[in-house]
Short mmCIF file of C-alpha atoms and ligand atoms in Angstrom, two decimals:
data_model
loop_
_atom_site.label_atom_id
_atom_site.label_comp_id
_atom_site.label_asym_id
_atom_site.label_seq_id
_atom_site.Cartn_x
_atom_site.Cartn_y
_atom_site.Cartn_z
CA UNK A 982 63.07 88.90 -27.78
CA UNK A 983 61.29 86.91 -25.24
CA UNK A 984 59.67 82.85 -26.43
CA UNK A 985 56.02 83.08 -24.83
CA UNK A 986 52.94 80.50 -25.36
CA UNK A 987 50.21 81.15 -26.70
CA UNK A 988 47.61 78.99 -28.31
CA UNK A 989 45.31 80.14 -31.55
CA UNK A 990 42.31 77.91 -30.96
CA UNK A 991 40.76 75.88 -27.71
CA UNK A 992 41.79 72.43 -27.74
CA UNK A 993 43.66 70.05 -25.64
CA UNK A 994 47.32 70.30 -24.71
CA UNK A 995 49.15 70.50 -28.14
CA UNK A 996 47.19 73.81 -28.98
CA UNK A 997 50.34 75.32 -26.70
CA UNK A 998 52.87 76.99 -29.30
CA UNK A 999 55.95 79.15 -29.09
CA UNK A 1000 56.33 82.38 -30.03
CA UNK A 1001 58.87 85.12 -30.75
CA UNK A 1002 58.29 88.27 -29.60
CA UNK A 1003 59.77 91.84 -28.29
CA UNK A 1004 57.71 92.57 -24.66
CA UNK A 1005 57.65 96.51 -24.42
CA UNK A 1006 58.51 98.11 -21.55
CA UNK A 1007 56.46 98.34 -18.83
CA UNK A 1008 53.66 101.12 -18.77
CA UNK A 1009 51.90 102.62 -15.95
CA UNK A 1010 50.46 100.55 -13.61
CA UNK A 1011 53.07 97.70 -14.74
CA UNK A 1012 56.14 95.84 -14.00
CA UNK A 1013 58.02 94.08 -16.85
CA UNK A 1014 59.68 90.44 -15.10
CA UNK A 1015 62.56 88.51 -16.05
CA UNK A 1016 60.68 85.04 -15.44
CA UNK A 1017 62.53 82.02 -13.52
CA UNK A 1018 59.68 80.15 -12.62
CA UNK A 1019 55.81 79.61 -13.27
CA UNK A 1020 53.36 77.71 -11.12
CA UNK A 1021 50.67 75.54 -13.36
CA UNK A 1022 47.11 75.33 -12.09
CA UNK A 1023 43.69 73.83 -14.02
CA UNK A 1024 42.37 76.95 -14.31
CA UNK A 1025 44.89 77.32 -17.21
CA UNK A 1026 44.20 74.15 -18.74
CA UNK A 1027 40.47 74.47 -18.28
CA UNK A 1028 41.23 78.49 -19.96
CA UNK A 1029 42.81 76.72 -22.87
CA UNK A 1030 40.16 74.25 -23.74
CA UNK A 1031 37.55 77.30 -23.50
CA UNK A 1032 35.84 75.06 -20.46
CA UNK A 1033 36.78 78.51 -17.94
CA UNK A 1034 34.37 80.98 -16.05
CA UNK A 1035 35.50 83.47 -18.92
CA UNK A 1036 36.59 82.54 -22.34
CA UNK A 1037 39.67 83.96 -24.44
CA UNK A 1038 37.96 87.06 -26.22
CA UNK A 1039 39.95 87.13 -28.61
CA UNK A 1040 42.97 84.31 -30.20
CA UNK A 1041 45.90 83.58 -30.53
CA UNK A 1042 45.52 84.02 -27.01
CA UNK A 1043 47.79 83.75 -23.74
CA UNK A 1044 47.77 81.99 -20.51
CA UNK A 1045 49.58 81.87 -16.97
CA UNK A 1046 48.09 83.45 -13.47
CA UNK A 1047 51.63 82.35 -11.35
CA UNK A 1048 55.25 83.66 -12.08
CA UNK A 1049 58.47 84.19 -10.36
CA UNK A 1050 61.64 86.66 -11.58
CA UNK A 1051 62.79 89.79 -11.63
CA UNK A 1052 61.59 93.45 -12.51
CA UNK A 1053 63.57 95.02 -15.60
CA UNK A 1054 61.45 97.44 -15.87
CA UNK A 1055 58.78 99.83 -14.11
CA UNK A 1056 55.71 101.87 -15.18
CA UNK A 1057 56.44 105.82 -14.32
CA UNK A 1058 53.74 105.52 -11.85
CA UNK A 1059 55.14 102.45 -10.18
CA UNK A 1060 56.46 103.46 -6.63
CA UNK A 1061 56.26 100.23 -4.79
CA UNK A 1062 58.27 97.91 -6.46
CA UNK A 1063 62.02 98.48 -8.24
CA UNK A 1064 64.01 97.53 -11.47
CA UNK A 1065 66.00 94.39 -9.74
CA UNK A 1066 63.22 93.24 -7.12
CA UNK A 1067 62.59 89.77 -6.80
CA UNK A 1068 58.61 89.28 -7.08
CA UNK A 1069 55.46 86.72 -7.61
CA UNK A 1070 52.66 87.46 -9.21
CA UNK A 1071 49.42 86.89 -7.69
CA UNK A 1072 46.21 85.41 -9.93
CA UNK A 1073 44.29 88.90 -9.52
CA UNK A 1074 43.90 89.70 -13.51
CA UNK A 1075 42.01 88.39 -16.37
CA UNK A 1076 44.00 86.26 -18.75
CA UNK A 1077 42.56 87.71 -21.58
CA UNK A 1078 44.93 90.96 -20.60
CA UNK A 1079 48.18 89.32 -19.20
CA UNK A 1080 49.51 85.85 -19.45
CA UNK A 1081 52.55 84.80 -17.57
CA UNK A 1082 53.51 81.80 -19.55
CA UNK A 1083 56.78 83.68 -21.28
CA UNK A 1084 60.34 84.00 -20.12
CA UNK A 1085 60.02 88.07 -20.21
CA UNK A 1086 56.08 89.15 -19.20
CA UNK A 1087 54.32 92.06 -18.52
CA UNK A 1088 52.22 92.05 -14.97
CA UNK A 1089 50.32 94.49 -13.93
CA UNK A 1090 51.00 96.10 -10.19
CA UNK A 1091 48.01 95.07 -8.17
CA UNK A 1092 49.09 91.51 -8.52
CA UNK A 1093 52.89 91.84 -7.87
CA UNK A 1094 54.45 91.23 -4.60
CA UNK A 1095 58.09 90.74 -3.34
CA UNK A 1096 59.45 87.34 -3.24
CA UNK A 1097 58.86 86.21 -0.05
CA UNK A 1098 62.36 85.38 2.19
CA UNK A 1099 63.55 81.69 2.49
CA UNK A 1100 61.71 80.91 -0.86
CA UNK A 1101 63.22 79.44 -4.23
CA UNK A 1102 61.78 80.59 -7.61
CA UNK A 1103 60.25 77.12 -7.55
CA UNK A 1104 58.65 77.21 -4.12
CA UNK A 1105 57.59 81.12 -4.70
CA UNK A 1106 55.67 80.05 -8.07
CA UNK A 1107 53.28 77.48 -6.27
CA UNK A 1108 52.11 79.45 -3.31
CA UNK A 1109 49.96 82.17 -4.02
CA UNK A 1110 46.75 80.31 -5.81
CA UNK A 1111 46.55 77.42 -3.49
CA UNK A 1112 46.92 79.21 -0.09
CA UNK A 1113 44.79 82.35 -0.69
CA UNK A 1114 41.89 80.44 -2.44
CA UNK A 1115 41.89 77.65 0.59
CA UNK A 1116 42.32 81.52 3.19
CA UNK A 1117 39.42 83.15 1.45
CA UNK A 1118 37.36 80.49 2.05
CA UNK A 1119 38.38 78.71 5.19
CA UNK A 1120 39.85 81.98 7.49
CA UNK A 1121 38.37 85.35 6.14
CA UNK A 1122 34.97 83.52 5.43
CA UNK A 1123 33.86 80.63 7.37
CA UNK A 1124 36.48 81.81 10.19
CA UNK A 1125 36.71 78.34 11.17
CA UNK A 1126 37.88 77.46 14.80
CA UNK A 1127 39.19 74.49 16.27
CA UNK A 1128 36.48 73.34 17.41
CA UNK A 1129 35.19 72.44 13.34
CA UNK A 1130 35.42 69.36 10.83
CA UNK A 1131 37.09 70.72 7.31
CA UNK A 1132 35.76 67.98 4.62
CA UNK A 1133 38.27 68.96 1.57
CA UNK A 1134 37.06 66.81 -1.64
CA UNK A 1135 39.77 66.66 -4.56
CA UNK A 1136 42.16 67.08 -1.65
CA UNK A 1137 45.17 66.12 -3.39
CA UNK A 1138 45.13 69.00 -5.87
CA UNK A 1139 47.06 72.15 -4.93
CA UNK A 1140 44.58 74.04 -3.44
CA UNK A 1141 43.49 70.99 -1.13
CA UNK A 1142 46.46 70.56 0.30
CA UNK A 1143 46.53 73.87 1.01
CA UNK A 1144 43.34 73.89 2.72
CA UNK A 1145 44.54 70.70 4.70
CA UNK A 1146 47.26 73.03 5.94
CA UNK A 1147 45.14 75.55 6.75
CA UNK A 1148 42.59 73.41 8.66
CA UNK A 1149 45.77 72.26 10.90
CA UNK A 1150 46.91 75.75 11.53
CA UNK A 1151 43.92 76.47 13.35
CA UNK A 1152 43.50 73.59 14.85
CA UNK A 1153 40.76 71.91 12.92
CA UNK A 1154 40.11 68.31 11.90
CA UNK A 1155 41.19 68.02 8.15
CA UNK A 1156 39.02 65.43 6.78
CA UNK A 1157 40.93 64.80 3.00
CA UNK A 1158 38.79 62.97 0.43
CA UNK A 1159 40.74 61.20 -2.95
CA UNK A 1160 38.85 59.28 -4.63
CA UNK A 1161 40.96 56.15 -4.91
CA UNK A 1162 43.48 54.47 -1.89
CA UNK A 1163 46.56 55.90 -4.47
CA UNK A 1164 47.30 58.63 -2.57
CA UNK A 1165 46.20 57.80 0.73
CA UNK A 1166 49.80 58.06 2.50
CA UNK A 1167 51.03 61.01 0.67
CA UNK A 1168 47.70 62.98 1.82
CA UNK A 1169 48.25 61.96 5.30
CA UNK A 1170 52.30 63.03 5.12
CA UNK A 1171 50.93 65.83 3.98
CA UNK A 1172 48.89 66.62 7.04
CA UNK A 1173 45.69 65.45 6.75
CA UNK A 1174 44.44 63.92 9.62
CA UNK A 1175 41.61 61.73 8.19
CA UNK A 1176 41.90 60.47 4.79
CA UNK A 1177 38.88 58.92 2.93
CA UNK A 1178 38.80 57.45 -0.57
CA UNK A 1179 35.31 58.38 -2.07
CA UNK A 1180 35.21 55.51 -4.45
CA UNK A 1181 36.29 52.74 -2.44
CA UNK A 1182 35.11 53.62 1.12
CA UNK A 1183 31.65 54.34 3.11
CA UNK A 1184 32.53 58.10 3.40
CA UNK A 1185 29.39 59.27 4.39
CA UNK A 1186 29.33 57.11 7.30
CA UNK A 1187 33.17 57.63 7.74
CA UNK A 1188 32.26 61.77 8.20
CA UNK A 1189 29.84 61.30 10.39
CA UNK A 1190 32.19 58.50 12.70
CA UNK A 1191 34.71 61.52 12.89
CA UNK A 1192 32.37 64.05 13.76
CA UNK A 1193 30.53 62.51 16.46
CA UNK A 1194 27.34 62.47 14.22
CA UNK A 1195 26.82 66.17 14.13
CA UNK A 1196 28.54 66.41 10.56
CA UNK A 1197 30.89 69.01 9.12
CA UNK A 1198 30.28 72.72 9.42
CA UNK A 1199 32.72 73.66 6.28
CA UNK A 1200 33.01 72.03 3.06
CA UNK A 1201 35.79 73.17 0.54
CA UNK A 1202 34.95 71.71 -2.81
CA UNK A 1203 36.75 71.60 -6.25
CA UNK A 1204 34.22 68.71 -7.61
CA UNK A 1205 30.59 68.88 -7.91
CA UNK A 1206 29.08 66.41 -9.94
CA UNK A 1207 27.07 63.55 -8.71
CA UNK A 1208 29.04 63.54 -4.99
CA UNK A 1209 27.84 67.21 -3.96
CA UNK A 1210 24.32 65.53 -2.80
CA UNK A 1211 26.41 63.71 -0.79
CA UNK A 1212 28.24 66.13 0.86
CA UNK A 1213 25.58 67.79 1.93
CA UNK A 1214 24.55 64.46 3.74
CA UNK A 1215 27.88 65.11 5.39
CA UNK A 1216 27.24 68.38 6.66
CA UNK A 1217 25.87 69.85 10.05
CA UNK A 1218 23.38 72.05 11.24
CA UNK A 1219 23.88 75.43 9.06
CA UNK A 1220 26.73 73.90 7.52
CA UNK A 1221 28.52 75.75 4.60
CA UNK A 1222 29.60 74.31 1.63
CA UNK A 1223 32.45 76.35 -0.61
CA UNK A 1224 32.17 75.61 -4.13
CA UNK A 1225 34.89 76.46 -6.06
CA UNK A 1226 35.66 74.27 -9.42
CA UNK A 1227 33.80 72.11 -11.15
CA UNK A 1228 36.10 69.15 -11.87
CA UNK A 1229 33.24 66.41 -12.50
CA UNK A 1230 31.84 66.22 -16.06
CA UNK A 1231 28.39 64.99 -14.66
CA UNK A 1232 25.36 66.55 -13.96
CA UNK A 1233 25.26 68.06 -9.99
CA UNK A 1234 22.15 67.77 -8.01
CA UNK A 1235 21.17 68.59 -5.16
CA UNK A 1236 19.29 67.12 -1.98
CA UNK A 1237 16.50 69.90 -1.38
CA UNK A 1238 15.25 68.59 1.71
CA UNK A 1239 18.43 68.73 3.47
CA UNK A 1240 19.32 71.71 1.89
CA UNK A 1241 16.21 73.16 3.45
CA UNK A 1242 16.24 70.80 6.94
CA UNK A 1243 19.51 71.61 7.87
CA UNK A 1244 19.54 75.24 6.16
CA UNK A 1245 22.64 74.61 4.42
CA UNK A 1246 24.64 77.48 2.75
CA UNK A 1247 26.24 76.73 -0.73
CA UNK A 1248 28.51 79.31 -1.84
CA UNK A 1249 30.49 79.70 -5.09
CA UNK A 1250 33.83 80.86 -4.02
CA UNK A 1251 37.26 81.98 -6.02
CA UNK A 1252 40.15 83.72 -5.12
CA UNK A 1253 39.40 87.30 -7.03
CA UNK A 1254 37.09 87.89 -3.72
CA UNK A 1255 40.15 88.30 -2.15
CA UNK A 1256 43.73 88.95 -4.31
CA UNK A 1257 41.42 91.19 -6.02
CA UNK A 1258 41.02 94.01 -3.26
CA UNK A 1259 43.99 95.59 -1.75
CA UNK A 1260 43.04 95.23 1.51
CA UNK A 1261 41.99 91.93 1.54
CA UNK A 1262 44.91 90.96 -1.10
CA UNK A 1263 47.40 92.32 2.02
CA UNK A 1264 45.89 90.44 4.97
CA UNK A 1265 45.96 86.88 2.50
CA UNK A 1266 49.62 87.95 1.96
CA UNK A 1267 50.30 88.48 5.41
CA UNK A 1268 48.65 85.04 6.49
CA UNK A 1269 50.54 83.28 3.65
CA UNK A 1270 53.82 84.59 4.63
CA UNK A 1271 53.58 84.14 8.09
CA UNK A 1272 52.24 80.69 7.92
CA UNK A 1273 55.40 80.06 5.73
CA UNK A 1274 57.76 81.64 8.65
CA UNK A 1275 56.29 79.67 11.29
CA UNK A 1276 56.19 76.38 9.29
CA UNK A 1277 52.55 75.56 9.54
CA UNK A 1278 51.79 76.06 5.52
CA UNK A 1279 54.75 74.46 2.85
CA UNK A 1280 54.89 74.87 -0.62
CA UNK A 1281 53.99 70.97 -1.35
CA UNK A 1282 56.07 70.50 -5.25
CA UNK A 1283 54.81 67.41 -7.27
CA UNK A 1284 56.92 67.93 -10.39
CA UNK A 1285 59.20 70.52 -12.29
CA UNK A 1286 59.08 70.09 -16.18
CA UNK A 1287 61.81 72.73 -18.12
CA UNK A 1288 59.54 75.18 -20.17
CA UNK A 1289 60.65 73.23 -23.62
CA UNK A 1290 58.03 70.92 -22.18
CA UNK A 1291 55.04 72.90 -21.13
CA UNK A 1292 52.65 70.98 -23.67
CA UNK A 1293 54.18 67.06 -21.27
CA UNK A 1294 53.34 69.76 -18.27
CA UNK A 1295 50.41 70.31 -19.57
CA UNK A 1296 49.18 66.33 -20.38
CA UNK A 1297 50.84 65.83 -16.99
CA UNK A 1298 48.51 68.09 -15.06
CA UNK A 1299 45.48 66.80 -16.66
CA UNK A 1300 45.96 63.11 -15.54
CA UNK A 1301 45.45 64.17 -12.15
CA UNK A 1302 48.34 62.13 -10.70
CA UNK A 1303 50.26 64.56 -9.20
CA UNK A 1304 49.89 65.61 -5.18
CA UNK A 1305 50.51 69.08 -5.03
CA UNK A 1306 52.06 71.80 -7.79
CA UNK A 1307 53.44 70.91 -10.55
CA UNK A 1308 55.77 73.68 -11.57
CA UNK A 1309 57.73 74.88 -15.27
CA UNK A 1310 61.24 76.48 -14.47
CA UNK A 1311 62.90 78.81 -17.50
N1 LIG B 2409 37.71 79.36 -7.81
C1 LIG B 2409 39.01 79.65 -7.78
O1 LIG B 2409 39.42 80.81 -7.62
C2 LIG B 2409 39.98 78.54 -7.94
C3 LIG B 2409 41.34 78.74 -7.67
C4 LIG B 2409 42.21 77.67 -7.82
C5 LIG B 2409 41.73 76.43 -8.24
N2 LIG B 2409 40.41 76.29 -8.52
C6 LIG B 2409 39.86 74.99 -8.95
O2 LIG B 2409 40.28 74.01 -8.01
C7 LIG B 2409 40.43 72.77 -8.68
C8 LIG B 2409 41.80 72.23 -8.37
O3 LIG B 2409 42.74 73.10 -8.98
P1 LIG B 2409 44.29 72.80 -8.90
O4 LIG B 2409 44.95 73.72 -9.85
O5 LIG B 2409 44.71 72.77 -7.48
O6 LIG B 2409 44.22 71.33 -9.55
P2 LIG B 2409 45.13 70.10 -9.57
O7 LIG B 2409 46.30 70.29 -8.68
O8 LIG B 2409 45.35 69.81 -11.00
O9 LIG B 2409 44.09 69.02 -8.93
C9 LIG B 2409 43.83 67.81 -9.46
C10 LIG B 2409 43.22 66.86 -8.41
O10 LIG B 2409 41.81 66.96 -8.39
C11 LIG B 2409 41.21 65.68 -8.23
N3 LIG B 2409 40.28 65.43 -9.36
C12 LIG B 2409 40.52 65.62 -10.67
N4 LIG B 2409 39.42 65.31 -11.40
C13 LIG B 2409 38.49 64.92 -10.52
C14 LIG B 2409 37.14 64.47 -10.66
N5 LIG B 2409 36.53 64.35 -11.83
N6 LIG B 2409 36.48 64.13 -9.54
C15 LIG B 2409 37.06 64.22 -8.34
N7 LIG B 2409 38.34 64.66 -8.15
C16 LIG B 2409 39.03 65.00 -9.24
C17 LIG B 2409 42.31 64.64 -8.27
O11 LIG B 2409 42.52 64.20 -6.94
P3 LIG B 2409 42.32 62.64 -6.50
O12 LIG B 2409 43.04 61.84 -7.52
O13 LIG B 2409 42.96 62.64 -5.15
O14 LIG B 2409 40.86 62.36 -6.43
C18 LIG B 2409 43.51 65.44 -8.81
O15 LIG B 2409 44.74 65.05 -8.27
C19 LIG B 2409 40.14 73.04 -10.16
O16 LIG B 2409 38.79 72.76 -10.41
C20 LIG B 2409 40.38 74.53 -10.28
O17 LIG B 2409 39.66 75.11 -11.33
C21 LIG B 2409 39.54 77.30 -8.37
#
């Protein structure tokens, strides 16, 4: 018997229940993992009050993109990966087929890799959705250089902070926005080189300071809302703006003119573009790891919670306090 969650109606936090049940083993195309550790992101929270880019087809229904154990059990078919190997799974699936919230899952193969060396279960579970949305974006699409301005809004979540690394690896000028001064030190510990608080500071002006007046080619945002018009104020000459949550509950407009003036690009963005072809899947891998070997990208942990406590995790997550992942250990 394995205790998984599941929740039998949208709602906020307490909707998360328990449940009893016996997790076949793994058919083809699967791996069956022992978990030890699962990484938390909004996308689950956002899943569970039905507020997702796809909704729960059908309830009770399950949740969980990020997990970290061991294989007890292959699908016939299954030649890459072996009862006993230590893996992660990748968010590369819909969670209306496979939920990793559970302390025995099934995964399917496509979005199972090997624990990567140096790692603990802990570490493992909070790398794979913050560093390959940030690559997708930053490295395989806007190839950014040294020589460009990175403005990352929502910076303190766990895919900012990855793209702060990321920005640094290459060389380029992180530029991390928060909305309040709260976090200002912890952002800049955790690499960013220019820190701006969007409620309490000129930022516009601030963006334009750093970047000599020519504004930022890349924008990375999780936000939307009212501050996108800004933004694009922010931006340079054929900028592009990365779009890729919608944290604001207000309306988002946008500036026309300098949409058209400076013939911005805005593109929606998630990480399926990339864990969810093979080829693309391997060269994010690849990056991740050896950014992770060389030191330039760190798993950045905000808070472990036991998985008796997923529904405090939960509540936890959705305050928006935390700086970085906030992980559930079983
Ligand atoms: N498209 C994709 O494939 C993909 C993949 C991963 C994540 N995402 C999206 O990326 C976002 C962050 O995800 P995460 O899991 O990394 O989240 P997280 O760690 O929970 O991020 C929360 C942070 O976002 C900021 N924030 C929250 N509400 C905000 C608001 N209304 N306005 C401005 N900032 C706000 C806060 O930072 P401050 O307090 O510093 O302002 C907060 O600390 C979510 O929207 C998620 O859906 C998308």
């Amino acid at each position: 018997m394995s205790r998984v969650v599941e929740f039998a109606e949208a709602g906020g936090p307490e909707v998360l229940k328990f449940k009893n049940v016996n997790v076949p083993e793994a058919g083809p195309g699967q791996v069956r993992i022992r978990v030890k550790a699962i990484g938390l992101n909004r996308a689950e929270s956002m899943w569970r009050e039905n507020k997702y880019i796809e909704e729960p087809v059908k309830f009770p229904a399950r949740l969980g993109y990020e997990a970290v154990g061991t294989v007890d059990s292959v699908g016939k078919d299954v030649t890459t990966i072996a009862v006993g190997d230590e893996v992660n799974t990748i968010p590369s699936f819909s969670m209306n087929q496979y939920g990793m919230y559970g302390e025995v899952v099934l995964a399917p193969i496509h979005a199972v890799v090997k624990h990567p060396k140096g790692l603990s279960p802990v570490e493992a579970a909070s790398i794979w959705m913050m560093f390959i949305t940030a690559y997708g974006a930053l490295i395989e699409d806007a190839k950014i250089t040294a020589q460009d301005a990175v403005v990352i809004p929502g910076a303190s979540s766990s895919v900012g902070l990855a793209a702060i690394q990321i920005a640094n690896s290459v060389g380029a000028k992180s530029i991390a926005l928060t909305r309040t001064r709260a976090k200002r030190k912890q952002l800049a510990a955790a690499g960013a080189k220019y820190v701006i608080a969007t409620e309490e500071e000129d930022w516009l002006k601030e963006i334009h300071k750093i970047t000599g007046g020519q504004g930022a080619r890349v924008v990375f945002d999780p936000v939307a809302g009212p501050t996108l018009s800004k933004l694009i104020k922010a931006m340079s000459f054929q900028g592009l703006l990365y779009l890729y949550g919608a944290l604001s509950d207000q309306a988002t407009t946008l500036p026309v003119l300098d949409l058209i003036g400076k013939i911005i690009t805005i593109k929606g963005h998630n990480i399926w573009v990339t864990s969810g072809d093979p080829a693309h899947q391997k060269a994010a891998v690849d990056f991740v790891i050896s950014g992770l070997e060389k030191g330039t990208l760190k798993p950045i942990i905000d808070r472990v919670f036991p998985f008796d406590k997923i529904v405090d995790a939960h509540r936890y997550l959705e305050a928006s306090g935390q700086i970085g992942k906030i992980v559930v250990t079983i």
